[in-house]
PDB file of C-alpha atoms in Angstrom:
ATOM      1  CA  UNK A  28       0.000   0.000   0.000  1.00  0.00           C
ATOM      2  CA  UNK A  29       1.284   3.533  -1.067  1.00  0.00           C
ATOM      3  CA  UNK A  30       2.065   5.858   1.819  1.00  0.00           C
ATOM      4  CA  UNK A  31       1.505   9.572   2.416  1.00  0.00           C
ATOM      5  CA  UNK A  32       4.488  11.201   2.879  1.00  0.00           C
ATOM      6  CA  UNK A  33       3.342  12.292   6.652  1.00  0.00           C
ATOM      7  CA  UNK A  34       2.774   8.336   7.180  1.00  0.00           C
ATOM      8  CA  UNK A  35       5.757   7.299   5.598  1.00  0.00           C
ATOM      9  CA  UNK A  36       7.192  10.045   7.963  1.00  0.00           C
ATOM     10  CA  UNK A  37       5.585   8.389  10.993  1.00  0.00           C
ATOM     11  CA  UNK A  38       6.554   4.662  10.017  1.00  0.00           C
ATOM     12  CA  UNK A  39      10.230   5.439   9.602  1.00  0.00           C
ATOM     13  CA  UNK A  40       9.829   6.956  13.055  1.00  0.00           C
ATOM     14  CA  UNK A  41       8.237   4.259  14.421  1.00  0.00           C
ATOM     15  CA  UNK A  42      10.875   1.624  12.964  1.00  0.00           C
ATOM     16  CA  UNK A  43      13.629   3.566  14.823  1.00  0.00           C
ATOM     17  CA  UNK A  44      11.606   3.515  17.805  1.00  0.00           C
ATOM     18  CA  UNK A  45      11.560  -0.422  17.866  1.00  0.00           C
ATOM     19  CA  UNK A  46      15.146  -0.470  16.361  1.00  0.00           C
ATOM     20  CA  UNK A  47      13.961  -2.996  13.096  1.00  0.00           C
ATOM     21  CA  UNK A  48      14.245  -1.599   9.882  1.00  0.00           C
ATOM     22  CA  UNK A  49      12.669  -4.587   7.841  1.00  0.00           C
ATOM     23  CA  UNK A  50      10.272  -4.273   5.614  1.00  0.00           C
ATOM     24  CA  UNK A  51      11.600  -0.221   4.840  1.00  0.00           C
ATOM     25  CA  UNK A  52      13.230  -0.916   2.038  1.00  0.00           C
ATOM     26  CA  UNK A  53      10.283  -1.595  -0.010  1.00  0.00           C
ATOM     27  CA  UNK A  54       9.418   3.068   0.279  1.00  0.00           C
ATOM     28  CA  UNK A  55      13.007   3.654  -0.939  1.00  0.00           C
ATOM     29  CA  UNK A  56      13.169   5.676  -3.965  1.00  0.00           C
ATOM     30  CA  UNK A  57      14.686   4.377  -7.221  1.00  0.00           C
ATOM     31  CA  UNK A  58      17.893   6.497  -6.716  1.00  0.00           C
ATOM     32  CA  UNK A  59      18.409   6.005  -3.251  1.00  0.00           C
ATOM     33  CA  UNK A  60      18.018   2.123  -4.135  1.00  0.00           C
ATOM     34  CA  UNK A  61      20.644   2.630  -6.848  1.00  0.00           C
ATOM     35  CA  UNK A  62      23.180   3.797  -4.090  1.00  0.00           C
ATOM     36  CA  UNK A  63      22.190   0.858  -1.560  1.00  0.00           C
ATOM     37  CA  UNK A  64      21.523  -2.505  -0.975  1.00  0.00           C
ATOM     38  CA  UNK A  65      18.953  -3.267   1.547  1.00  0.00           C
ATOM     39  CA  UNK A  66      21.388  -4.237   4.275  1.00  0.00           C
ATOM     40  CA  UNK A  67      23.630  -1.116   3.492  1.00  0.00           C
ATOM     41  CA  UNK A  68      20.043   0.878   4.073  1.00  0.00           C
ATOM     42  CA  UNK A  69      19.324  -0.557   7.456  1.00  0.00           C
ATOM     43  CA  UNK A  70      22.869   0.022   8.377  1.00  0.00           C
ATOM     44  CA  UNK A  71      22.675   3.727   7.540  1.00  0.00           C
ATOM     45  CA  UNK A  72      20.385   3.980  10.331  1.00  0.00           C
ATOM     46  CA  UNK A  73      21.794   2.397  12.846  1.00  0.00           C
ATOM     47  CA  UNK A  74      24.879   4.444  11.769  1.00  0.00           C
ATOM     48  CA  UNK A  75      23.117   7.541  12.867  1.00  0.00           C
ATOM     49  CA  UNK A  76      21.726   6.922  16.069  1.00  0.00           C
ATOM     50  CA  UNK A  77      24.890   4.322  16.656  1.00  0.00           C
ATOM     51  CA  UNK A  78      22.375   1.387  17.225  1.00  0.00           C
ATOM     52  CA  UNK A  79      20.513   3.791  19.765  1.00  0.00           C
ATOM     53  CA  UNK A  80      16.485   3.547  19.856  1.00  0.00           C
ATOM     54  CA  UNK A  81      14.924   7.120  19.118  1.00  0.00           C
ATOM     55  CA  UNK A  82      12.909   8.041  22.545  1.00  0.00           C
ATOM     56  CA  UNK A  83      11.581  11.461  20.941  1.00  0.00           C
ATOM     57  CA  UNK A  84      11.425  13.907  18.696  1.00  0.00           C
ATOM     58  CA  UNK A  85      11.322  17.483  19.351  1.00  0.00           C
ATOM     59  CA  UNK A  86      11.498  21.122  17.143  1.00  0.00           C
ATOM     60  CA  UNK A  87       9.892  18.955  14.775  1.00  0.00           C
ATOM     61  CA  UNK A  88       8.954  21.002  11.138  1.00  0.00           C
ATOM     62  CA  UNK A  89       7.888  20.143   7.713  1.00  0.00           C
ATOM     63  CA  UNK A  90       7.481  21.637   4.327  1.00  0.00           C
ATOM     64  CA  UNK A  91       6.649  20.942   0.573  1.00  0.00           C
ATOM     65  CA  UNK A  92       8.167  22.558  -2.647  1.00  0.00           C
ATOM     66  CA  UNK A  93       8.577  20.730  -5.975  1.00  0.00           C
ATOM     67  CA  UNK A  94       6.349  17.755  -5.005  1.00  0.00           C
ATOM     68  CA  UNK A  95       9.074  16.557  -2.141  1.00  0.00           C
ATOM     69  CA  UNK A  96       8.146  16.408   1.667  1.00  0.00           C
ATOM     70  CA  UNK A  97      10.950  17.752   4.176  1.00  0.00           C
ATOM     71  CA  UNK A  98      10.286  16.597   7.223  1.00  0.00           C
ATOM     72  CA  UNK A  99      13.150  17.976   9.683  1.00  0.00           C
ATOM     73  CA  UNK A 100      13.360  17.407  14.032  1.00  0.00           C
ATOM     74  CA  UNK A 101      15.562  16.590  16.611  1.00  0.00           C
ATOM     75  CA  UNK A 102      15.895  13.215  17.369  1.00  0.00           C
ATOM     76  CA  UNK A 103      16.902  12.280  20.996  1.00  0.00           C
ATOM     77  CA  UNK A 104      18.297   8.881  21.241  1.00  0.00           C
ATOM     78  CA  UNK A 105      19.412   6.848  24.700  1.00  0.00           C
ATOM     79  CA  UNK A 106      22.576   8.874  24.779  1.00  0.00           C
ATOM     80  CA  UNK A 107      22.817  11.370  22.138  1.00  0.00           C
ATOM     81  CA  UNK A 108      20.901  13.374  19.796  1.00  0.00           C
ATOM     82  CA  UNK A 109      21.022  14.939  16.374  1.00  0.00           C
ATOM     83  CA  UNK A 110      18.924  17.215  13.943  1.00  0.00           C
ATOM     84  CA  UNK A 111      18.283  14.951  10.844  1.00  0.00           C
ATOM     85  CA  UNK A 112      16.097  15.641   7.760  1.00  0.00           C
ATOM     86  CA  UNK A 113      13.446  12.903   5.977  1.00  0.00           C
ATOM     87  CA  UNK A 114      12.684  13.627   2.682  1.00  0.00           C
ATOM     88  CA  UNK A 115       9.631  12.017   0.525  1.00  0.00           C
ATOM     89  CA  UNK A 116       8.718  12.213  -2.824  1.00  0.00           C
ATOM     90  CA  UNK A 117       5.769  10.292  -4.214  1.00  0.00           C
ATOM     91  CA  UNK A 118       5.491   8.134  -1.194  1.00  0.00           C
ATOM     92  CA  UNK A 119       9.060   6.890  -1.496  1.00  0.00           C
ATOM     93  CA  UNK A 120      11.903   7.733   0.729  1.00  0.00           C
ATOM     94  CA  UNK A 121      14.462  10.044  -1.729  1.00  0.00           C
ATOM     95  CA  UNK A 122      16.495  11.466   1.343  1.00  0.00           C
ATOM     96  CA  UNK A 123      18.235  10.963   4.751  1.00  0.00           C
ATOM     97  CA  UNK A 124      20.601  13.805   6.237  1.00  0.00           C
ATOM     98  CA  UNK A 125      21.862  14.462   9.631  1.00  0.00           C
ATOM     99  CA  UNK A 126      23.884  17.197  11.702  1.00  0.00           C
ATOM    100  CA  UNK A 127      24.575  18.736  14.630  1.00  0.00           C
ATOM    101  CA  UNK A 128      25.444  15.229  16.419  1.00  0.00           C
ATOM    102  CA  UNK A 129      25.703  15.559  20.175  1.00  0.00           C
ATOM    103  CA  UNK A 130      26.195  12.800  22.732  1.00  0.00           C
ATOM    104  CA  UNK A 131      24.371  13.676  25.622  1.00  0.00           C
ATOM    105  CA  UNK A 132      25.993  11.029  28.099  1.00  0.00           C
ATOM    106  CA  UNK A 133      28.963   8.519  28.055  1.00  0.00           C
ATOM    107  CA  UNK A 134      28.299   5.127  27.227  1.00  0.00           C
ATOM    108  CA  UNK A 135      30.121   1.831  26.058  1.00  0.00           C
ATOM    109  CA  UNK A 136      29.213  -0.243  23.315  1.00  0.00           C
ATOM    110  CA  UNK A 137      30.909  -3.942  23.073  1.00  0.00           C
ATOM    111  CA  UNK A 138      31.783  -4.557  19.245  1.00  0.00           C
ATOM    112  CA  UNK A 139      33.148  -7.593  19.557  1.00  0.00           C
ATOM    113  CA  UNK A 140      33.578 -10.125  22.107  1.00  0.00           C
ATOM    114  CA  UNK A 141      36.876  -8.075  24.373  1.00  0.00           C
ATOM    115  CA  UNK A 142      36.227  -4.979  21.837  1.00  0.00           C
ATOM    116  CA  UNK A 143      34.541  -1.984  23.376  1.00  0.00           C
ATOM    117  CA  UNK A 144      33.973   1.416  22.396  1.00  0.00           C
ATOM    118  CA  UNK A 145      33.410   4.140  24.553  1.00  0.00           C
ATOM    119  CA  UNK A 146      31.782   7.285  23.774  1.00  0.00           C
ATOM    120  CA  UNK A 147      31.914  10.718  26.061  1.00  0.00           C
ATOM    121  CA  UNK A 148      32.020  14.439  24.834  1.00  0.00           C
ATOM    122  CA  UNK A 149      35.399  16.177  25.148  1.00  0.00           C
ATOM    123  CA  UNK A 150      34.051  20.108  25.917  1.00  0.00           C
ATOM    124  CA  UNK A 151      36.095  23.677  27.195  1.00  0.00           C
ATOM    125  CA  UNK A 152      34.019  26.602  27.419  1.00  0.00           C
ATOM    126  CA  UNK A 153      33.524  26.934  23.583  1.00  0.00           C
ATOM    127  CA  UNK A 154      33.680  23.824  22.621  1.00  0.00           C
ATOM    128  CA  UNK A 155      31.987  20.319  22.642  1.00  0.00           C
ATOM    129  CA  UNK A 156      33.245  17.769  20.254  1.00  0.00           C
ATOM    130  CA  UNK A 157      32.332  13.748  20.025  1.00  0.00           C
ATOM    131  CA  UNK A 158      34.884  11.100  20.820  1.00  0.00           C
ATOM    132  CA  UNK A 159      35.411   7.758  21.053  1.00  0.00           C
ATOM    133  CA  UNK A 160      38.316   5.472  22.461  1.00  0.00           C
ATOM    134  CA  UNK A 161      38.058   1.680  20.810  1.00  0.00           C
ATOM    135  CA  UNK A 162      39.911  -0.557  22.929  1.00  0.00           C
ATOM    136  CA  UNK A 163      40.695  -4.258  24.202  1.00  0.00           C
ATOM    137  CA  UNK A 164      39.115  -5.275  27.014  1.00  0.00           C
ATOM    138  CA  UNK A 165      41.193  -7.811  28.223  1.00  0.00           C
ATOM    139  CA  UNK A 166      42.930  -6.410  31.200  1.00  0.00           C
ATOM    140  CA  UNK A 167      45.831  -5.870  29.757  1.00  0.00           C
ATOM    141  CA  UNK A 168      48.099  -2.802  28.324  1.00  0.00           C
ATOM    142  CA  UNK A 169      48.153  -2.236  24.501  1.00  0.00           C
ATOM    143  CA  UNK A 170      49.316   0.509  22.323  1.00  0.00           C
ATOM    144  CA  UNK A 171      46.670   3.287  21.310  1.00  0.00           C
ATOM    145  CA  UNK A 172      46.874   5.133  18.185  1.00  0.00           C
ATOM    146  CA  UNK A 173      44.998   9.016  18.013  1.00  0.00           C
ATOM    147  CA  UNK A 174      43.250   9.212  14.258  1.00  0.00           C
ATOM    148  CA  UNK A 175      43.686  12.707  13.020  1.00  0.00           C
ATOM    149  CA  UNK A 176      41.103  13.603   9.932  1.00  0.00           C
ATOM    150  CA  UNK A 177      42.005  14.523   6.943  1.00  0.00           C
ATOM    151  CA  UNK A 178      41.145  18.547   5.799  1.00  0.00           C
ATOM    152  CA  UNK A 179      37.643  20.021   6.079  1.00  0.00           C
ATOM    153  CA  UNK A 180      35.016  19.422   8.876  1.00  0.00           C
ATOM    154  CA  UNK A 181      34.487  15.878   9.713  1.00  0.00           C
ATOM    155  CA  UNK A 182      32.868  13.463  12.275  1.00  0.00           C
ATOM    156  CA  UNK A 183      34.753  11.565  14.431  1.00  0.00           C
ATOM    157  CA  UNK A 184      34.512   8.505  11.984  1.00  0.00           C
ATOM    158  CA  UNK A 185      35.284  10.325   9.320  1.00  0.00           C
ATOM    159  CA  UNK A 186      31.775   9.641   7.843  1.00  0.00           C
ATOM    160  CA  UNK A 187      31.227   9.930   4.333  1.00  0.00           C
ATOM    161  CA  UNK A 188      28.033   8.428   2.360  1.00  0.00           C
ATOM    162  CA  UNK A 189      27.943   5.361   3.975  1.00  0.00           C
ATOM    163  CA  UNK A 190      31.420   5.083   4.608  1.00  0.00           C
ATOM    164  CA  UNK A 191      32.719   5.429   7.968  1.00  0.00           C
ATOM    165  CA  UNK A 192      36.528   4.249   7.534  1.00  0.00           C
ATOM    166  CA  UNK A 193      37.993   5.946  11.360  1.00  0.00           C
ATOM    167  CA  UNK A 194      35.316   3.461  13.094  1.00  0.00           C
ATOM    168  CA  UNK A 195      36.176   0.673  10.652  1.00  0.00           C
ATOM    169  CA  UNK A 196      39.715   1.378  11.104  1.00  0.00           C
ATOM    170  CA  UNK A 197      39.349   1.557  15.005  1.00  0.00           C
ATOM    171  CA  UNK A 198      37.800  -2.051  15.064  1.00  0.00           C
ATOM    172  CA  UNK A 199      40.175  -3.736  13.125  1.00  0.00           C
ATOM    173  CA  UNK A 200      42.983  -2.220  15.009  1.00  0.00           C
ATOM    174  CA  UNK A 201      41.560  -3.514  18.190  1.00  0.00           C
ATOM    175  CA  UNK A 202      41.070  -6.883  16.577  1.00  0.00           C
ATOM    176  CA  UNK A 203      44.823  -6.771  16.102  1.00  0.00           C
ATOM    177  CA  UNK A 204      45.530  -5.536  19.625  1.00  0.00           C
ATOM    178  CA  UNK A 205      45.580  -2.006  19.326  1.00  0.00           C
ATOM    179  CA  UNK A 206      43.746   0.605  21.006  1.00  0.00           C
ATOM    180  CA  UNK A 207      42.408   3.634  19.132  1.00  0.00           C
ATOM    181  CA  UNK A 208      41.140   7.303  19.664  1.00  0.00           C
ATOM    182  CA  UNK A 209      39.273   9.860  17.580  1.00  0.00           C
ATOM    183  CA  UNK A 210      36.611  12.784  17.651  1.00  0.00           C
ATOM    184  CA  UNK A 211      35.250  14.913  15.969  1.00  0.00           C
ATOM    185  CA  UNK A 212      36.547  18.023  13.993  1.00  0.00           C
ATOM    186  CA  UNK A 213      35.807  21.791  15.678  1.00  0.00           C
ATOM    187  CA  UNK A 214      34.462  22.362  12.739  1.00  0.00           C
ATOM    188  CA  UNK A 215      32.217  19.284  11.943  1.00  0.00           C
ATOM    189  CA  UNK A 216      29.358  20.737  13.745  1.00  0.00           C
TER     190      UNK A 216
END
């Protein structure tokens, strides 16, 4: 069944509310399918809210030009939060943008069995930038290496399209027994 763009709104909301994405893939616009394979789809949403479930939305607004739905909010997740855009066109899903990521709370995530990641906000009094530290929890001392990005404003996984090669990077490091640190750019957000 074809969805308004206001439900199609409210069922990708819902899905990221239980955390399963199934079954989305079939309101995905031509192009976007083009990019992505179903599995790369789901996993550019648990990229965003880092496996998180979404507990609300707030400052939510919407708008229509040129026969596309923007549907733009806040989205507060267990430990973070970030302004991210929907877009809908025809009742298919033909965009997915976020900024302004902010963790609002440390928390660890296990990657792997004895491979952790741990996820706090470095701040000063003008500044509050993302960071995580991958490491081997195993009890014992291993190197750590600090990833640096590259020019122009960045996340702390250097995330681009659905690429994210720092927090690929950082897990196979720790896979070989190395700890890793990175964050995000001062001018990322």
């Amino acid at each position: 069944k074809e969805l308004s763009a206001k439900e199609l709104y409210e069922k990708i909301n819902t899905k990221w509310r239980s955390g399963e994405f199934t079954n989305l893939y079939s309101y995905v616009g031509e192009q976007m399918k083009a990019l992505m394979e179903e599995e790369d789809f789901i996993s550019m949403f648990r990229t965003i809210s880092r496996g998180q479930k979404l507990i609300s939305l707030s400052n939510e607004k919407d708008s229509t030009a040129n026969g596309i739905s923007v549907y733009n909010a806040t989205y507060e997740f267990e430990h973070m939060k970030a302004d991210i855009t929907i877009s809908i066109q025809d009742g298919k899903l033909v965009g997915l943008n976020y900024k302004n990521v902010s963790f609002t709370e440390e928390w660890d995530e296990t990657i792997e069995e004895q491979v952790t990641e741990y996820y706090f906000t470095m701040s000063n009094e003008k500044y509050q930038l993302n960071a995580a530290y991958t490491y081997i929890n195993d009890g014992k001392k291993h190197p750590t290496v600090l990833l640096v990005a590259g020019s122009g404003p960045s996340d702390l996984d250097e995330t681009v399209g659905l690429l994210s090669p720092f927090a690929d990077l950082a897990e196979g490091l720790a896979k070989n027994g190395i700890n890793s640190f990175r964050m995000d750019k001062r001018t990322y957000n």
